[in-house]
Structures are given as structure tokens and as C-alpha cells.
Short mmCIF file of N, CA and C and ligand atoms in Angstrom, two decimals:
data_model
loop_
_atom_site.label_atom_id
_atom_site.label_comp_id
_atom_site.label_asym_id
_atom_site.label_seq_id
_atom_site.Cartn_x
_atom_site.Cartn_y
_atom_site.Cartn_z
N MET A 18 3.85 1.27 25.31
CA MET A 18 3.60 1.30 23.88
C MET A 18 4.11 2.12 22.86
N THR A 19 4.14 1.23 21.10
CA THR A 19 5.03 1.97 20.15
C THR A 19 3.96 2.52 19.14
N HIS A 20 4.96 3.71 19.35
CA HIS A 20 3.77 4.31 18.10
C HIS A 20 4.35 5.02 17.27
N ALA A 21 4.11 5.64 15.94
CA ALA A 21 4.51 6.87 14.79
C ALA A 21 3.92 7.12 14.62
N THR A 22 3.75 8.10 13.43
CA THR A 22 2.52 9.17 13.18
C THR A 22 2.85 8.86 11.22
N TYR A 23 2.50 9.02 10.26
CA TYR A 23 2.38 9.19 9.09
C TYR A 23 1.52 9.54 8.49
N GLN A 24 1.91 10.39 7.31
CA GLN A 24 1.32 11.00 6.39
C GLN A 24 0.30 10.43 5.43
N PRO A 25 -0.78 11.02 5.23
CA PRO A 25 -1.72 9.82 3.62
C PRO A 25 -0.91 9.53 2.67
N GLY A 26 -1.31 8.77 2.02
CA GLY A 26 -0.36 8.09 0.93
C GLY A 26 -1.38 7.89 0.30
N PRO A 27 -1.41 7.38 -1.03
CA PRO A 27 -2.25 6.86 -2.63
C PRO A 27 -3.47 5.68 -1.94
N VAL A 28 -4.89 6.29 -2.20
CA VAL A 28 -5.78 5.15 -1.58
C VAL A 28 -6.12 4.49 -2.79
N HIS A 29 -6.25 2.90 -2.89
CA HIS A 29 -6.63 2.24 -4.20
C HIS A 29 -8.28 1.74 -3.37
N LEU A 30 -8.82 1.48 -4.90
CA LEU A 30 -10.21 0.65 -4.13
C LEU A 30 -9.99 -0.47 -6.05
N LEU A 31 -10.31 -1.42 -5.07
CA LEU A 31 -10.38 -2.62 -5.75
C LEU A 31 -11.09 -3.41 -6.07
N ARG A 32 -11.52 -4.62 -6.83
CA ARG A 32 -13.24 -5.45 -7.05
C ARG A 32 -11.99 -6.30 -7.22
N VAL A 33 -11.79 -7.54 -6.50
CA VAL A 33 -11.27 -8.63 -6.62
C VAL A 33 -11.41 -9.65 -7.25
N PRO A 34 -11.50 -10.37 -8.13
CA PRO A 34 -12.52 -11.32 -9.37
C PRO A 34 -12.88 -12.01 -8.41
N THR A 35 -13.74 -12.77 -9.30
CA THR A 35 -14.16 -14.10 -8.24
C THR A 35 -13.68 -15.48 -9.08
N GLY A 36 -12.93 -15.78 -7.88
CA GLY A 36 -13.02 -17.29 -7.43
C GLY A 36 -11.49 -17.29 -7.55
N ALA A 37 -10.34 -15.84 -7.56
CA ALA A 37 -9.57 -15.23 -6.97
C ALA A 37 -9.33 -15.92 -5.22
N ASP A 38 -7.61 -16.21 -4.71
CA ASP A 38 -8.10 -16.36 -3.36
C ASP A 38 -7.87 -15.08 -2.59
N LEU A 39 -8.57 -14.55 -1.55
CA LEU A 39 -8.62 -13.49 -1.34
C LEU A 39 -7.11 -13.16 -0.58
N LEU A 40 -6.41 -14.00 0.08
CA LEU A 40 -5.34 -13.08 0.56
C LEU A 40 -3.91 -12.88 -0.63
N GLY A 41 -3.94 -14.37 -1.04
CA GLY A 41 -3.00 -14.29 -1.90
C GLY A 41 -3.24 -12.76 -3.55
N HIS A 42 -4.45 -12.25 -3.90
CA HIS A 42 -4.60 -11.28 -4.88
C HIS A 42 -4.46 -10.41 -4.09
N LEU A 43 -4.78 -10.31 -2.89
CA LEU A 43 -4.44 -8.69 -1.86
C LEU A 43 -2.09 -8.76 -1.56
N GLU A 44 -1.79 -9.95 -1.75
CA GLU A 44 -0.43 -9.86 -1.46
C GLU A 44 0.02 -9.51 -2.80
N GLU A 45 -0.42 -10.30 -3.77
CA GLU A 45 0.33 -10.01 -5.31
C GLU A 45 -0.22 -8.55 -5.93
N PHE A 46 -1.34 -8.10 -4.94
CA PHE A 46 -1.49 -6.18 -5.51
C PHE A 46 -0.57 -6.00 -4.32
N ILE A 47 -0.03 -5.87 -3.42
CA ILE A 47 0.45 -4.89 -2.69
C ILE A 47 2.11 -5.28 -3.04
N THR A 48 2.30 -5.94 -3.88
CA THR A 48 3.70 -6.54 -3.84
C THR A 48 4.41 -6.20 -5.42
N GLU A 49 3.15 -5.99 -6.43
CA GLU A 49 3.82 -5.52 -7.04
C GLU A 49 4.03 -3.68 -7.55
N ARG A 50 3.30 -3.21 -6.33
CA ARG A 50 3.38 -1.99 -6.26
C ARG A 50 4.43 -1.55 -4.78
N SER A 51 4.82 -2.62 -4.82
CA SER A 51 5.60 -2.13 -3.38
C SER A 51 5.62 -1.68 -2.50
N ILE A 52 4.29 -1.53 -1.60
CA ILE A 52 3.20 -1.10 -1.27
C ILE A 52 3.77 -1.57 -0.02
N GLU A 53 4.39 -1.09 1.21
CA GLU A 53 5.44 -1.85 2.21
C GLU A 53 4.40 -0.83 3.68
N THR A 54 3.66 -0.20 3.65
CA THR A 54 2.83 0.49 5.05
C THR A 54 0.94 1.02 4.72
N ALA A 55 0.99 0.17 5.14
CA ALA A 55 -1.25 0.23 4.69
C ALA A 55 -1.67 -0.16 5.55
N TRP A 56 -3.15 0.96 5.32
CA TRP A 56 -4.60 -0.17 6.20
C TRP A 56 -5.06 -0.78 5.34
N LEU A 57 -6.32 -1.80 5.30
CA LEU A 57 -7.09 -1.96 4.60
C LEU A 57 -8.26 -2.57 4.95
N SER A 58 -9.59 -2.43 4.44
CA SER A 58 -11.11 -2.82 4.50
C SER A 58 -11.47 -3.06 3.56
N TYR A 59 -12.54 -3.96 3.69
CA TYR A 59 -13.08 -4.92 2.73
C TYR A 59 -14.30 -5.97 3.34
N LEU A 60 -15.37 -5.64 2.01
CA LEU A 60 -16.03 -6.72 2.31
C LEU A 60 -16.88 -7.54 0.76
N GLY A 61 -17.86 -8.19 1.34
CA GLY A 61 -18.25 -8.28 -0.14
C GLY A 61 -18.63 -10.19 0.35
N ALA A 62 -17.81 -11.33 -0.27
CA ALA A 62 -18.33 -12.17 -0.15
C ALA A 62 -17.56 -13.70 -0.77
N VAL A 63 -17.75 -15.05 -0.09
CA VAL A 63 -17.00 -15.53 -0.65
C VAL A 63 -17.15 -17.38 -0.55
N SER A 64 -16.45 -18.19 -1.67
CA SER A 64 -17.37 -19.52 -1.71
C SER A 64 -16.84 -19.88 0.00
N GLY A 65 -15.72 -19.76 0.33
CA GLY A 65 -15.88 -20.79 1.78
C GLY A 65 -14.69 -20.05 2.24
N ALA A 66 -14.58 -20.08 3.72
CA ALA A 66 -12.90 -19.31 4.28
C ALA A 66 -12.25 -20.46 5.38
N SER A 67 -11.32 -19.72 5.10
CA SER A 67 -9.44 -20.58 5.43
C SER A 67 -8.82 -19.94 6.63
N LEU A 68 -9.64 -19.95 7.97
CA LEU A 68 -8.61 -18.88 8.74
C LEU A 68 -7.98 -19.89 9.83
N ARG A 69 -7.03 -19.46 10.59
CA ARG A 69 -6.55 -18.64 12.01
C ARG A 69 -7.11 -18.42 12.95
N TYR A 70 -6.71 -19.16 14.52
CA TYR A 70 -6.64 -19.10 15.12
C TYR A 70 -5.58 -18.99 16.28
N TYR A 71 -5.20 -18.01 17.08
CA TYR A 71 -3.94 -18.14 17.54
C TYR A 71 -3.87 -18.34 19.27
N ASP A 72 -3.84 -20.18 20.15
CA ASP A 72 -4.07 -20.05 20.99
C ASP A 72 -2.82 -19.17 21.91
N GLN A 73 -2.77 -18.10 22.67
CA GLN A 73 -2.02 -17.66 23.70
C GLN A 73 -1.60 -19.08 24.21
N ALA A 74 -1.79 -19.82 25.26
CA ALA A 74 -1.51 -20.57 26.15
C ALA A 74 -0.28 -21.28 24.93
N GLU A 75 -0.39 -22.19 24.16
CA GLU A 75 0.00 -22.47 23.37
C GLU A 75 1.06 -21.86 22.10
N LYS A 76 0.83 -20.40 22.00
CA LYS A 76 1.30 -19.59 20.99
C LYS A 76 1.45 -20.60 19.87
N GLU A 77 0.55 -21.24 19.39
CA GLU A 77 0.82 -21.75 17.94
C GLU A 77 -0.56 -21.35 17.24
N TYR A 78 -0.49 -21.43 15.88
CA TYR A 78 -2.20 -20.99 14.75
C TYR A 78 -2.66 -22.13 14.74
N CYS A 79 -4.25 -22.48 15.26
CA CYS A 79 -5.00 -24.02 15.19
C CYS A 79 -6.23 -22.95 13.54
N ASP A 80 -5.45 -23.57 12.65
CA ASP A 80 -6.20 -23.62 11.16
C ASP A 80 -7.59 -24.60 11.27
N PHE A 81 -8.81 -23.66 10.98
CA PHE A 81 -9.43 -24.23 10.76
C PHE A 81 -10.10 -23.45 9.21
N HIS A 82 -11.62 -24.40 8.56
CA HIS A 82 -12.11 -24.11 7.11
C HIS A 82 -13.51 -24.28 7.26
N ILE A 83 -14.19 -23.33 7.21
CA ILE A 83 -16.13 -23.50 7.07
C ILE A 83 -15.95 -23.32 5.61
N HIS A 84 -16.91 -24.51 5.19
CA HIS A 84 -17.49 -24.41 3.60
C HIS A 84 -18.37 -24.60 3.02
N GLN A 85 -18.67 -22.93 2.98
CA GLN A 85 -20.50 -22.65 2.83
C GLN A 85 -19.52 -21.55 2.15
N HIS A 86 -20.77 -21.01 1.53
CA HIS A 86 -21.37 -19.49 1.00
C HIS A 86 -21.00 -18.58 2.59
N LEU A 87 -20.00 -17.48 2.60
CA LEU A 87 -20.47 -16.51 3.48
C LEU A 87 -20.77 -15.15 2.84
N GLU A 88 -20.84 -14.11 3.26
CA GLU A 88 -20.92 -12.78 3.33
C GLU A 88 -19.38 -12.51 3.77
N VAL A 89 -18.43 -11.78 3.28
CA VAL A 89 -17.85 -10.94 4.49
C VAL A 89 -17.71 -9.82 4.83
N LEU A 90 -18.23 -9.99 5.91
CA LEU A 90 -19.01 -8.75 6.98
C LEU A 90 -18.23 -7.43 7.10
N SER A 91 -17.31 -7.72 7.42
CA SER A 91 -15.97 -6.78 7.55
C SER A 91 -14.30 -7.20 7.56
N GLY A 92 -13.92 -6.90 6.67
CA GLY A 92 -12.58 -7.60 6.81
C GLY A 92 -11.46 -6.13 6.73
N VAL A 93 -10.23 -6.32 7.52
CA VAL A 93 -9.84 -5.16 8.34
C VAL A 93 -7.68 -5.64 8.66
N GLY A 94 -7.13 -5.20 7.85
CA GLY A 94 -6.02 -5.18 7.61
C GLY A 94 -4.60 -4.04 7.35
N ASN A 95 -3.59 -4.57 7.65
CA ASN A 95 -2.30 -3.74 7.72
C ASN A 95 -1.24 -4.15 6.70
N VAL A 96 -0.49 -3.47 5.94
CA VAL A 96 0.79 -3.79 5.66
C VAL A 96 1.70 -3.44 6.08
N SER A 97 2.43 -4.61 6.29
CA SER A 97 3.95 -4.06 7.20
C SER A 97 5.20 -4.64 6.52
N LEU A 98 6.09 -4.55 7.02
CA LEU A 98 7.83 -5.22 7.07
C LEU A 98 8.13 -6.45 7.51
N LEU A 99 8.01 -7.67 6.93
CA LEU A 99 8.40 -8.94 7.73
C LEU A 99 9.64 -9.98 6.44
N ASP A 100 10.02 -9.85 7.31
CA ASP A 100 11.81 -10.42 6.74
C ASP A 100 12.23 -9.96 5.69
N GLY A 101 11.76 -8.36 5.55
CA GLY A 101 12.29 -7.23 4.38
C GLY A 101 11.04 -7.45 3.17
N ALA A 102 10.40 -7.83 3.62
CA ALA A 102 9.07 -7.87 2.89
C ALA A 102 7.81 -7.50 3.15
N PRO A 103 7.01 -6.94 2.13
CA PRO A 103 5.27 -6.38 2.49
C PRO A 103 4.57 -7.86 2.91
N PHE A 104 4.63 -7.42 4.15
CA PHE A 104 3.63 -8.82 4.74
C PHE A 104 2.25 -8.17 5.01
N ILE A 105 0.64 -9.32 4.87
CA ILE A 105 -0.07 -8.52 4.95
C ILE A 105 -0.73 -9.38 5.86
N HIS A 106 -1.49 -8.54 7.29
CA HIS A 106 -1.98 -9.28 8.12
C HIS A 106 -3.71 -8.61 8.46
N THR A 107 -4.45 -9.54 8.11
CA THR A 107 -5.74 -9.42 8.55
C THR A 107 -6.40 -10.71 8.53
N HIS A 108 -7.86 -9.74 9.25
CA HIS A 108 -8.47 -10.68 9.67
C HIS A 108 -9.80 -10.53 9.62
N ALA A 109 -10.99 -11.11 9.88
CA ALA A 109 -12.40 -11.37 8.63
C ALA A 109 -13.59 -11.15 10.04
N VAL A 110 -14.41 -11.00 9.41
CA VAL A 110 -15.89 -11.20 10.26
C VAL A 110 -16.92 -11.55 9.37
N PHE A 111 -17.02 -12.88 9.16
CA PHE A 111 -18.29 -13.56 8.13
C PHE A 111 -19.17 -14.01 8.56
N GLY A 112 -20.41 -13.64 7.63
CA GLY A 112 -21.79 -14.20 8.10
C GLY A 112 -22.73 -15.47 7.22
N ASP A 113 -22.98 -15.98 7.96
CA ASP A 113 -24.03 -16.93 7.20
C ASP A 113 -25.65 -16.86 7.12
N ALA A 114 -26.14 -17.53 6.45
CA ALA A 114 -27.36 -17.36 5.62
C ALA A 114 -28.60 -16.99 7.26
N GLY A 115 -27.93 -17.54 8.58
CA GLY A 115 -28.91 -17.12 9.32
C GLY A 115 -28.21 -15.99 10.57
N GLY A 116 -27.13 -15.09 10.20
CA GLY A 116 -26.99 -14.10 10.25
C GLY A 116 -25.85 -14.57 11.57
N ARG A 117 -25.51 -15.31 11.74
CA ARG A 117 -24.23 -16.10 12.27
C ARG A 117 -22.95 -15.58 11.61
N ALA A 118 -22.77 -15.56 12.81
CA ALA A 118 -20.81 -15.10 11.92
C ALA A 118 -19.64 -15.72 12.89
N PHE A 119 -18.82 -15.34 11.95
CA PHE A 119 -17.46 -16.45 12.31
C PHE A 119 -16.24 -15.53 11.99
N GLY A 120 -14.81 -15.79 12.78
CA GLY A 120 -14.10 -15.03 12.22
C GLY A 120 -12.75 -15.09 12.54
N GLY A 121 -11.72 -14.87 11.93
CA GLY A 121 -10.45 -15.02 12.49
C GLY A 121 -9.26 -14.74 11.53
N HIS A 122 -8.61 -14.90 11.64
CA HIS A 122 -6.88 -14.35 10.70
C HIS A 122 -6.62 -14.84 9.49
N VAL A 123 -7.34 -14.22 8.60
CA VAL A 123 -7.39 -14.45 6.88
C VAL A 123 -6.31 -15.57 7.02
N ASN A 124 -6.32 -16.78 6.14
CA ASN A 124 -5.49 -17.72 5.62
C ASN A 124 -5.93 -17.97 4.09
N HIS A 125 -4.13 -18.19 3.62
CA HIS A 125 -5.04 -18.64 1.95
C HIS A 125 -6.23 -19.41 2.05
N GLY A 126 -6.24 -19.59 1.23
CA GLY A 126 -7.63 -20.50 1.02
C GLY A 126 -8.83 -19.91 0.70
N CYS A 127 -9.46 -18.74 0.85
CA CYS A 127 -10.62 -17.63 1.26
C CYS A 127 -10.93 -17.69 -0.13
N GLU A 128 -12.21 -18.64 -1.03
CA GLU A 128 -12.00 -18.33 -2.47
C GLU A 128 -13.14 -16.75 -2.77
N VAL A 129 -12.83 -16.17 -3.02
CA VAL A 129 -13.53 -15.01 -3.30
C VAL A 129 -15.14 -15.15 -4.13
N TRP A 130 -16.22 -14.91 -4.36
CA TRP A 130 -16.68 -14.33 -4.35
C TRP A 130 -17.13 -13.44 -5.10
N ALA A 131 -17.57 -12.42 -4.29
CA ALA A 131 -17.50 -11.18 -4.91
C ALA A 131 -16.26 -9.95 -3.66
N LEU A 132 -15.93 -9.27 -3.92
CA LEU A 132 -14.74 -8.85 -2.70
C LEU A 132 -14.65 -7.24 -3.15
N GLU A 133 -14.86 -6.08 -2.74
CA GLU A 133 -14.76 -4.59 -2.86
C GLU A 133 -13.69 -4.53 -1.17
N VAL A 134 -12.15 -3.63 -2.20
CA VAL A 134 -11.06 -3.46 -0.47
C VAL A 134 -10.71 -2.14 -1.10
N LYS A 135 -10.70 -1.32 0.05
CA LYS A 135 -9.57 -0.55 0.16
C LYS A 135 -8.12 -0.80 1.12
N ILE A 136 -7.06 0.07 -0.05
CA ILE A 136 -6.01 -0.18 0.37
C ILE A 136 -5.10 1.18 0.71
N GLU A 137 -5.18 1.69 2.06
CA GLU A 137 -4.60 2.92 1.97
C GLU A 137 -3.25 3.51 2.37
N GLU A 138 -2.37 3.92 1.44
CA GLU A 138 -0.98 3.94 1.67
C GLU A 138 -1.19 4.70 2.68
N TYR A 139 0.02 4.58 3.50
CA TYR A 139 1.11 5.66 4.23
C TYR A 139 2.21 6.28 4.18
N VAL A 140 2.88 7.36 4.19
CA VAL A 140 4.17 7.91 3.47
C VAL A 140 5.17 7.97 5.25
N GLY A 141 6.13 7.09 4.57
CA GLY A 141 6.78 6.83 6.10
C GLY A 141 7.93 6.25 6.40
N ASP A 142 8.47 5.41 7.35
CA ASP A 142 9.62 4.19 7.13
C ASP A 142 8.22 3.09 7.40
N ALA A 143 8.19 2.09 7.12
CA ALA A 143 7.40 0.84 7.17
C ALA A 143 7.48 0.38 8.70
N PRO A 144 6.57 0.25 9.42
CA PRO A 144 6.69 -1.07 10.51
C PRO A 144 7.76 -2.52 10.52
N ILE A 145 8.33 -2.83 10.99
CA ILE A 145 9.21 -3.77 10.93
C ILE A 145 8.83 -4.86 11.65
N ARG A 146 8.17 -6.01 11.23
CA ARG A 146 7.64 -6.99 11.95
C ARG A 146 9.06 -8.16 12.57
N LEU A 147 9.15 -8.16 13.96
CA LEU A 147 10.07 -8.73 14.33
C LEU A 147 9.28 -9.74 15.74
N PRO A 148 10.29 -11.29 15.97
CA PRO A 148 10.03 -12.06 16.73
C PRO A 148 9.86 -11.36 18.25
N ASP A 149 8.33 -11.60 18.89
CA ASP A 149 8.24 -11.10 20.30
C ASP A 149 8.53 -12.03 21.33
N ASP A 150 9.18 -12.46 21.89
CA ASP A 150 9.26 -13.38 22.65
C ASP A 150 7.65 -13.52 23.93
N GLU A 151 7.41 -12.63 24.04
CA GLU A 151 5.98 -12.50 25.26
C GLU A 151 4.78 -13.74 24.55
N THR A 152 4.97 -12.99 23.10
CA THR A 152 3.58 -13.28 22.46
C THR A 152 3.63 -14.55 21.50
N GLY A 153 5.26 -15.20 21.18
CA GLY A 153 5.59 -15.83 20.28
C GLY A 153 5.46 -14.69 18.97
N LEU A 154 4.46 -13.60 18.54
CA LEU A 154 4.13 -13.28 16.95
C LEU A 154 5.06 -12.62 16.99
N SER A 155 5.02 -11.97 15.28
CA SER A 155 6.62 -10.61 14.67
C SER A 155 5.54 -9.58 14.97
N LEU A 156 5.28 -9.06 15.51
CA LEU A 156 4.82 -7.90 15.97
C LEU A 156 6.30 -6.75 15.61
N TRP A 157 5.34 -5.13 15.24
CA TRP A 157 5.70 -4.59 15.18
C TRP A 157 6.69 -3.94 16.00
N SER A 158 8.50 -3.69 15.69
CA SER A 158 8.62 -3.33 17.28
C SER A 158 9.38 -2.03 16.50
N ASN A 159 9.62 -1.53 15.43
CA ASN A 159 10.34 -0.29 15.43
C ASN A 159 9.67 0.96 15.72
N LEU A 160 8.21 1.28 15.91
CA LEU A 160 8.03 2.41 15.73
C LEU A 160 8.66 2.75 17.52
N THR A 161 8.90 4.23 17.01
CA THR A 161 9.51 5.00 18.41
C THR A 161 8.68 6.43 18.50
ZN1 ZN B 212 -3.76 -12.40 12.98
#
């Protein structure tokens, strides 16, 4: 296990405008403010979702799209450093009109219809993502 303890920093609440790209808008927000360590959660609705699934056997992402209006039932993510820059990793569960749920790793291309977001900053050295041979992913490596 890798572990680090942080102190709470500022908490941001934001509403993402209709038509914005979900991930792109959050990236813009954290980059403009140089936020390097944070946890985020969000809910709302999208006009469509663009998601990824990580194939553990093949060690590669499979992209897929859901072309329909969806509720964002629960979005969760974090901010850390990848290649020296703030990086958002976020997953979300989406629901359709029948209450069925879909979910995955959120990619660019989720068009926001309405979205409320909380971003909790933390004070301390940011987690740094480095390539992990076992998983093929870039994982937190400097938490001690
Ligand atoms: Zn992911």
C-alpha cells in the first residue's frame, strides 16, 4: 500500500455550463488555478457520454459512446500530477430513462446538459503518476 496524509485546502463548488465538455471544462478549471491535489465529485445530466473501459488482460483502453440523454448519477475523480502537469482521473455512473445504469472512465466527449461539481483541494506534495508495469497504467508512485 502507498499512503500519504493531507490537510484540507479550499473547496470549490461550480456549475458547468450547458454544452461544455465535462472533462475538458474540469481540466480548464484546475489548470487555470494550478490545482495539483484534489478529490472531486459531481452530479447532473449529459446529452451523451464518451467513456472508456480498461481491458486488464490486454492492458489497453476500449472507448465507447452512449448516444442518448443520461443522468449523471455519480461522478468521482481525483487530481494528481502526470508528466509534471495536473491530471484528472474520473469515473462516473450514468442512468437512462428506465433506471438502467452505465458507467466507465470518463473521456472527452461527454456533453454537459447540467452539472454540479465539488472540488476539494488538499495541501501537500501532489501524488505523482508513473507507469506501473503490472497494470500498464500510470499510478500514484510517490506516496510514502
Ligand atoms: Zn480510470
